[in-house]
Amino acid sequence: MLKKITKNSRRFIKRLYIRRGHIFWRNIWLTLLLVISLAAWQADQINQGRKEQQAQLTPTQRQHQAFINRLAPVAKGTQRQYGVPASITLAQAILESDWGQSKLATDYNNFFGVKASSGMRKVTLPTKEVQDGQWVTVQAPFRWYTSWQESIWDHGKLLASGTQDNPRRYEAVIQAANYQAAARALVTGGYATDPDYANKLIRVIESYDLDRFDVR
């Protein structure tokens, strides 16, 4: 049956474009025009769908999507360089910087709450940490970056290279098979004192489908 259909299709195409040894250029051009028109129509439908979807978003949702779209290319770049899943980088930036609105992010370009070591450019700010099962406010030195892009690249380098006292501190994050395991490895490595930190990251990733940015 399939062979018969294929044979008939070839015969139809031959009759449409070639007859008695002559090429029907008019039919070829008409076919090309039809294909181009269909492709343009399909692209227009896709763009229209995106516009309608965008129009349905609230101002806050549009701001959040813009934030994600701005950081995503750099997050993907750091994944290629250091192996940190882009979804983890984006979720941490969202959580740590409050969508880029925290004072540490807006004034000092630190999107990840990265602490400063001796000799680094830094700023001391209050932050909340869990000590003995209780949330407390402490003063801590944070890295001061020249740009948010530098902050993302330094975050990737930190997770790939670890800390001075333990270069393998976040090794499990890099080796994780999925973002869920990577999020839990961050907590195991001591990135945050919040015991619910991994679950918060996972919820952010799944709420905004951030794993679509992960480089496969």
PDB file of C-alpha atoms in Angstrom:
ATOM      1  CA  MET A   1       0.000   0.000   0.000  1.00  0.00           C
ATOM      2  CA  LEU A   2       2.792   2.388   0.964  1.00  0.00           C
ATOM      3  CA  LYS A   3       4.676   1.628  -2.238  1.00  0.00           C
ATOM      4  CA  LYS A   4       1.548   2.372  -4.266  1.00  0.00           C
ATOM      5  CA  ILE A   5       1.052   5.734  -2.521  1.00  0.00           C
ATOM      6  CA  THR A   6       4.724   6.633  -3.037  1.00  0.00           C
ATOM      7  CA  LYS A   7       4.505   5.676  -6.718  1.00  0.00           C
ATOM      8  CA  ASN A   8       1.355   7.740  -7.228  1.00  0.00           C
ATOM      9  CA  SER A   9       2.934  10.702  -5.449  1.00  0.00           C
ATOM     10  CA  ARG A  10       5.963  10.606  -7.716  1.00  0.00           C
ATOM     11  CA  ARG A  11       3.704  10.393 -10.759  1.00  0.00           C
ATOM     12  CA  PHE A  12       1.662  13.390  -9.559  1.00  0.00           C
ATOM     13  CA  ILE A  13       4.784  15.482  -8.930  1.00  0.00           C
ATOM     14  CA  LYS A  14       6.185  14.577 -12.318  1.00  0.00           C
ATOM     15  CA  ARG A  15       2.962  15.604 -14.057  1.00  0.00           C
ATOM     16  CA  LEU A  16       2.815  18.842 -12.080  1.00  0.00           C
ATOM     17  CA  TYR A  17       6.327  20.018 -12.840  1.00  0.00           C
ATOM     18  CA  ILE A  18       7.526  18.074 -15.879  1.00  0.00           C
ATOM     19  CA  ARG A  19       5.641  17.089 -19.012  1.00  0.00           C
ATOM     20  CA  ARG A  20       7.079  15.805 -22.244  1.00  0.00           C
ATOM     21  CA  GLY A  21      10.544  16.757 -21.101  1.00  0.00           C
ATOM     22  CA  HIS A  22       9.614  20.369 -20.365  1.00  0.00           C
ATOM     23  CA  ILE A  23       9.867  21.923 -16.883  1.00  0.00           C
ATOM     24  CA  PHE A  24       6.824  23.913 -15.772  1.00  0.00           C
ATOM     25  CA  TRP A  25       8.610  26.784 -14.000  1.00  0.00           C
ATOM     26  CA  ARG A  26       5.317  28.537 -13.316  1.00  0.00           C
ATOM     27  CA  ASN A  27       4.087  25.638 -11.203  1.00  0.00           C
ATOM     28  CA  ILE A  28       7.419  25.486  -9.355  1.00  0.00           C
ATOM     29  CA  TRP A  29       7.248  29.198  -8.508  1.00  0.00           C
ATOM     30  CA  LEU A  30       3.619  28.895  -7.416  1.00  0.00           C
ATOM     31  CA  THR A  31       4.533  26.002  -5.122  1.00  0.00           C
ATOM     32  CA  LEU A  32       7.421  27.950  -3.615  1.00  0.00           C
ATOM     33  CA  LEU A  33       5.152  30.937  -3.072  1.00  0.00           C
ATOM     34  CA  LEU A  34       2.599  28.708  -1.348  1.00  0.00           C
ATOM     35  CA  VAL A  35       5.255  27.215   0.958  1.00  0.00           C
ATOM     36  CA  ILE A  36       6.617  30.660   1.857  1.00  0.00           C
ATOM     37  CA  SER A  37       3.116  31.980   2.521  1.00  0.00           C
ATOM     38  CA  LEU A  38       2.280  29.027   4.783  1.00  0.00           C
ATOM     39  CA  ALA A  39       5.535  29.477   6.707  1.00  0.00           C
ATOM     40  CA  ALA A  40       4.845  33.190   7.183  1.00  0.00           C
ATOM     41  CA  TRP A  41       1.294  32.449   8.327  1.00  0.00           C
ATOM     42  CA  GLN A  42       2.527  29.889  10.844  1.00  0.00           C
ATOM     43  CA  ALA A  43       5.131  32.315  12.217  1.00  0.00           C
ATOM     44  CA  ASP A  44       2.467  35.010  12.497  1.00  0.00           C
ATOM     45  CA  GLN A  45       0.201  32.637  14.417  1.00  0.00           C
ATOM     46  CA  ILE A  46       3.015  31.787  16.836  1.00  0.00           C
ATOM     47  CA  ASN A  47       3.823  35.470  17.408  1.00  0.00           C
ATOM     48  CA  GLN A  48       0.153  36.267  17.887  1.00  0.00           C
ATOM     49  CA  GLY A  49      -0.132  33.511  20.471  1.00  0.00           C
ATOM     50  CA  ARG A  50       2.861  34.877  22.342  1.00  0.00           C
ATOM     51  CA  LYS A  51       1.406  38.383  22.306  1.00  0.00           C
ATOM     52  CA  GLU A  52      -1.915  37.137  23.649  1.00  0.00           C
ATOM     53  CA  GLN A  53      -0.148  35.166  26.362  1.00  0.00           C
ATOM     54  CA  GLN A  54       1.946  38.206  27.281  1.00  0.00           C
ATOM     55  CA  ALA A  55      -1.160  40.416  27.418  1.00  0.00           C
ATOM     56  CA  GLN A  56      -2.733  38.071  29.948  1.00  0.00           C
ATOM     57  CA  LEU A  57       0.176  38.432  32.372  1.00  0.00           C
ATOM     58  CA  THR A  58      -0.022  40.815  35.313  1.00  0.00           C
ATOM     59  CA  PRO A  59       2.605  43.594  35.566  1.00  0.00           C
ATOM     60  CA  THR A  60       4.424  41.579  38.244  1.00  0.00           C
ATOM     61  CA  GLN A  61       4.413  38.450  36.091  1.00  0.00           C
ATOM     62  CA  ARG A  62       5.794  40.433  33.156  1.00  0.00           C
ATOM     63  CA  GLN A  63       8.565  41.808  35.374  1.00  0.00           C
ATOM     64  CA  HIS A  64       9.409  38.321  36.570  1.00  0.00           C
ATOM     65  CA  GLN A  65       9.515  36.963  33.026  1.00  0.00           C
ATOM     66  CA  ALA A  66      11.721  39.864  31.931  1.00  0.00           C
ATOM     67  CA  PHE A  67      14.096  39.134  34.821  1.00  0.00           C
ATOM     68  CA  ILE A  68      14.341  35.478  33.831  1.00  0.00           C
ATOM     69  CA  ASN A  69      14.868  36.293  30.143  1.00  0.00           C
ATOM     70  CA  ARG A  70      17.613  38.793  31.029  1.00  0.00           C
ATOM     71  CA  LEU A  71      19.598  36.357  33.162  1.00  0.00           C
ATOM     72  CA  ALA A  72      18.987  33.128  31.243  1.00  0.00           C
ATOM     73  CA  PRO A  73      21.647  33.536  28.505  1.00  0.00           C
ATOM     74  CA  VAL A  74      24.367  34.184  31.089  1.00  0.00           C
ATOM     75  CA  ALA A  75      23.127  31.317  33.276  1.00  0.00           C
ATOM     76  CA  LYS A  76      23.378  28.979  30.275  1.00  0.00           C
ATOM     77  CA  GLY A  77      26.870  30.278  29.602  1.00  0.00           C
ATOM     78  CA  THR A  78      28.016  29.499  33.136  1.00  0.00           C
ATOM     79  CA  GLN A  79      26.536  26.012  32.848  1.00  0.00           C
ATOM     80  CA  ARG A  80      28.645  25.362  29.771  1.00  0.00           C
ATOM     81  CA  GLN A  81      31.713  26.740  31.555  1.00  0.00           C
ATOM     82  CA  TYR A  82      31.286  25.342  35.062  1.00  0.00           C
ATOM     83  CA  GLY A  83      28.533  22.722  34.897  1.00  0.00           C
ATOM     84  CA  VAL A  84      26.068  24.457  37.217  1.00  0.00           C
ATOM     85  CA  PRO A  85      22.519  23.842  35.911  1.00  0.00           C
ATOM     86  CA  ALA A  86      21.045  27.070  34.533  1.00  0.00           C
ATOM     87  CA  SER A  87      17.814  26.320  36.394  1.00  0.00           C
ATOM     88  CA  ILE A  88      19.692  26.306  39.707  1.00  0.00           C
ATOM     89  CA  THR A  89      21.481  29.558  38.883  1.00  0.00           C
ATOM     90  CA  LEU A  90      18.217  31.279  37.933  1.00  0.00           C
ATOM     91  CA  ALA A  91      16.301  29.944  40.952  1.00  0.00           C
ATOM     92  CA  GLN A  92      19.044  31.053  43.343  1.00  0.00           C
ATOM     93  CA  ALA A  93      19.182  34.494  41.746  1.00  0.00           C
ATOM     94  CA  ILE A  94      15.407  34.827  42.136  1.00  0.00           C
ATOM     95  CA  LEU A  95      15.396  33.613  45.724  1.00  0.00           C
ATOM     96  CA  GLU A  96      18.555  35.325  46.968  1.00  0.00           C
ATOM     97  CA  SER A  97      17.976  38.698  45.288  1.00  0.00           C
ATOM     98  CA  ASP A  98      14.165  38.827  45.513  1.00  0.00           C
ATOM     99  CA  TRP A  99      13.923  39.142  41.736  1.00  0.00           C
ATOM    100  CA  GLY A 100      16.823  41.578  41.664  1.00  0.00           C
ATOM    101  CA  GLN A 101      15.113  43.977  44.079  1.00  0.00           C
ATOM    102  CA  SER A 102      17.162  43.436  47.247  1.00  0.00           C
ATOM    103  CA  LYS A 103      19.584  46.137  48.362  1.00  0.00           C
ATOM    104  CA  LEU A 104      22.483  43.731  47.892  1.00  0.00           C
ATOM    105  CA  ALA A 105      21.410  43.192  44.277  1.00  0.00           C
ATOM    106  CA  THR A 106      20.421  46.727  43.274  1.00  0.00           C
ATOM    107  CA  ASP A 107      23.316  48.565  44.954  1.00  0.00           C
ATOM    108  CA  TYR A 108      26.104  45.980  44.889  1.00  0.00           C
ATOM    109  CA  ASN A 109      25.185  43.625  42.006  1.00  0.00           C
ATOM    110  CA  ASN A 110      25.321  40.577  44.293  1.00  0.00           C
ATOM    111  CA  PHE A 111      22.467  38.311  43.193  1.00  0.00           C
ATOM    112  CA  PHE A 112      23.463  35.235  45.213  1.00  0.00           C
ATOM    113  CA  GLY A 113      24.301  36.399  48.717  1.00  0.00           C
ATOM    114  CA  VAL A 114      27.929  35.407  48.166  1.00  0.00           C
ATOM    115  CA  LYS A 115      30.056  36.268  51.192  1.00  0.00           C
ATOM    116  CA  ALA A 116      33.357  38.112  50.885  1.00  0.00           C
ATOM    117  CA  SER A 117      36.726  36.826  51.998  1.00  0.00           C
ATOM    118  CA  SER A 118      39.700  38.883  53.129  1.00  0.00           C
ATOM    119  CA  GLY A 119      41.024  41.218  50.447  1.00  0.00           C
ATOM    120  CA  MET A 120      37.809  41.221  48.396  1.00  0.00           C
ATOM    121  CA  ARG A 121      35.740  44.300  47.686  1.00  0.00           C
ATOM    122  CA  LYS A 122      32.862  43.999  50.119  1.00  0.00           C
ATOM    123  CA  VAL A 123      29.949  45.601  51.884  1.00  0.00           C
ATOM    124  CA  THR A 124      28.608  44.694  55.327  1.00  0.00           C
ATOM    125  CA  LEU A 125      24.838  44.301  55.534  1.00  0.00           C
ATOM    126  CA  PRO A 126      22.314  42.684  57.887  1.00  0.00           C
ATOM    127  CA  THR A 127      21.042  39.261  56.836  1.00  0.00           C
ATOM    128  CA  LYS A 128      18.861  36.558  58.337  1.00  0.00           C
ATOM    129  CA  GLU A 129      20.328  33.156  59.120  1.00  0.00           C
ATOM    130  CA  VAL A 130      19.204  30.076  61.017  1.00  0.00           C
ATOM    131  CA  GLN A 131      21.189  29.438  64.204  1.00  0.00           C
ATOM    132  CA  ASP A 132      20.232  26.686  66.625  1.00  0.00           C
ATOM    133  CA  GLY A 133      16.925  26.305  64.811  1.00  0.00           C
ATOM    134  CA  GLN A 134      16.013  29.986  65.136  1.00  0.00           C
ATOM    135  CA  TRP A 135      16.039  32.813  62.617  1.00  0.00           C
ATOM    136  CA  VAL A 136      18.409  35.594  63.724  1.00  0.00           C
ATOM    137  CA  THR A 137      19.692  38.769  62.104  1.00  0.00           C
ATOM    138  CA  VAL A 138      23.457  39.098  61.787  1.00  0.00           C
ATOM    139  CA  GLN A 139      25.885  41.478  60.116  1.00  0.00           C
ATOM    140  CA  ALA A 140      27.820  39.794  57.314  1.00  0.00           C
ATOM    141  CA  PRO A 141      30.390  40.837  54.667  1.00  0.00           C
ATOM    142  CA  PHE A 142      29.158  40.334  51.097  1.00  0.00           C
ATOM    143  CA  ARG A 143      30.926  40.497  47.760  1.00  0.00           C
ATOM    144  CA  TRP A 144      30.533  43.788  45.889  1.00  0.00           C
ATOM    145  CA  TYR A 145      30.480  43.249  42.109  1.00  0.00           C
ATOM    146  CA  THR A 146      30.822  45.704  39.252  1.00  0.00           C
ATOM    147  CA  SER A 147      27.921  44.095  37.339  1.00  0.00           C
ATOM    148  CA  TRP A 148      25.246  41.454  37.748  1.00  0.00           C
ATOM    149  CA  GLN A 149      26.918  39.440  35.001  1.00  0.00           C
ATOM    150  CA  GLU A 150      30.084  39.262  37.095  1.00  0.00           C
ATOM    151  CA  SER A 151      27.977  38.052  39.994  1.00  0.00           C
ATOM    152  CA  ILE A 152      26.574  35.160  37.940  1.00  0.00           C
ATOM    153  CA  TRP A 153      29.983  34.088  36.651  1.00  0.00           C
ATOM    154  CA  ASP A 154      31.489  34.243  40.124  1.00  0.00           C
ATOM    155  CA  HIS A 155      28.608  32.142  41.456  1.00  0.00           C
ATOM    156  CA  GLY A 156      29.326  29.469  38.857  1.00  0.00           C
ATOM    157  CA  LYS A 157      33.029  29.542  39.670  1.00  0.00           C
ATOM    158  CA  LEU A 158      32.287  29.230  43.395  1.00  0.00           C
ATOM    159  CA  LEU A 159      30.140  26.128  42.932  1.00  0.00           C
ATOM    160  CA  ALA A 160      32.665  24.559  40.552  1.00  0.00           C
ATOM    161  CA  SER A 161      35.795  25.386  42.576  1.00  0.00           C
ATOM    162  CA  GLY A 162      34.422  25.253  46.107  1.00  0.00           C
ATOM    163  CA  THR A 163      35.859  27.268  48.976  1.00  0.00           C
ATOM    164  CA  GLN A 164      39.407  27.664  50.252  1.00  0.00           C
ATOM    165  CA  ASP A 165      38.771  25.302  53.145  1.00  0.00           C
ATOM    166  CA  ASN A 166      36.957  22.735  50.964  1.00  0.00           C
ATOM    167  CA  PRO A 167      37.419  22.830  47.169  1.00  0.00           C
ATOM    168  CA  ARG A 168      34.953  19.925  46.826  1.00  0.00           C
ATOM    169  CA  ARG A 169      32.223  21.551  48.899  1.00  0.00           C
ATOM    170  CA  TYR A 170      29.727  21.823  46.021  1.00  0.00           C
ATOM    171  CA  GLU A 171      31.008  18.975  43.878  1.00  0.00           C
ATOM    172  CA  ALA A 172      27.695  17.122  44.234  1.00  0.00           C
ATOM    173  CA  VAL A 173      25.879  20.113  42.710  1.00  0.00           C
ATOM    174  CA  ILE A 174      27.925  19.810  39.524  1.00  0.00           C
ATOM    175  CA  GLN A 175      27.541  16.028  39.397  1.00  0.00           C
ATOM    176  CA  ALA A 176      23.795  15.996  40.163  1.00  0.00           C
ATOM    177  CA  ALA A 177      21.616  14.135  37.667  1.00  0.00           C
ATOM    178  CA  ASN A 178      18.782  16.690  37.920  1.00  0.00           C
ATOM    179  CA  TYR A 179      17.893  20.030  39.461  1.00  0.00           C
ATOM    180  CA  GLN A 180      16.222  18.414  42.478  1.00  0.00           C
ATOM    181  CA  ALA A 181      19.431  16.643  43.450  1.00  0.00           C
ATOM    182  CA  ALA A 182      21.464  19.780  42.742  1.00  0.00           C
ATOM    183  CA  ALA A 183      19.221  21.866  45.010  1.00  0.00           C
ATOM    184  CA  ARG A 184      19.617  19.392  47.868  1.00  0.00           C
ATOM    185  CA  ALA A 185      23.384  19.238  47.304  1.00  0.00           C
ATOM    186  CA  LEU A 186      23.567  23.002  47.828  1.00  0.00           C
ATOM    187  CA  VAL A 187      22.104  22.581  51.309  1.00  0.00           C
ATOM    188  CA  THR A 188      24.395  19.635  52.071  1.00  0.00           C
ATOM    189  CA  GLY A 189      27.344  21.756  51.017  1.00  0.00           C
ATOM    190  CA  GLY A 190      26.274  24.513  53.397  1.00  0.00           C
ATOM    191  CA  TYR A 191      25.339  27.194  50.879  1.00  0.00           C
ATOM    192  CA  ALA A 192      22.372  28.310  53.007  1.00  0.00           C
ATOM    193  CA  THR A 193      21.333  27.835  56.620  1.00  0.00           C
ATOM    194  CA  ASP A 194      17.624  27.688  55.784  1.00  0.00           C
ATOM    195  CA  PRO A 195      16.598  24.008  56.158  1.00  0.00           C
ATOM    196  CA  ASP A 196      13.860  24.515  53.543  1.00  0.00           C
ATOM    197  CA  TYR A 197      16.224  26.119  51.013  1.00  0.00           C
ATOM    198  CA  ALA A 198      16.267  23.163  48.596  1.00  0.00           C
ATOM    199  CA  ASN A 199      12.474  22.898  48.533  1.00  0.00           C
ATOM    200  CA  LYS A 200      12.169  26.632  47.889  1.00  0.00           C
ATOM    201  CA  LEU A 201      14.536  26.379  44.926  1.00  0.00           C
ATOM    202  CA  ILE A 202      12.662  23.403  43.517  1.00  0.00           C
ATOM    203  CA  ARG A 203       9.328  25.223  43.821  1.00  0.00           C
ATOM    204  CA  VAL A 204      10.725  28.262  41.995  1.00  0.00           C
ATOM    205  CA  ILE A 205      12.154  26.083  39.208  1.00  0.00           C
ATOM    206  CA  GLU A 206       8.887  24.222  38.727  1.00  0.00           C
ATOM    207  CA  SER A 207       6.699  27.327  39.001  1.00  0.00           C
ATOM    208  CA  TYR A 208       8.565  29.080  36.181  1.00  0.00           C
ATOM    209  CA  ASP A 209       9.659  26.013  34.210  1.00  0.00           C
ATOM    210  CA  LEU A 210      13.283  27.067  34.610  1.00  0.00           C
ATOM    211  CA  ASP A 211      14.685  23.665  33.683  1.00  0.00           C
ATOM    212  CA  ARG A 212      13.878  24.522  30.066  1.00  0.00           C
ATOM    213  CA  PHE A 213      17.031  26.627  30.148  1.00  0.00           C
ATOM    214  CA  ASP A 214      19.267  23.759  31.247  1.00  0.00           C
ATOM    215  CA  VAL A 215      21.863  22.873  28.649  1.00  0.00           C
ATOM    216  CA  ARG A 216      21.339  19.225  27.734  1.00  0.00           C
TER     217      ARG A 216
END
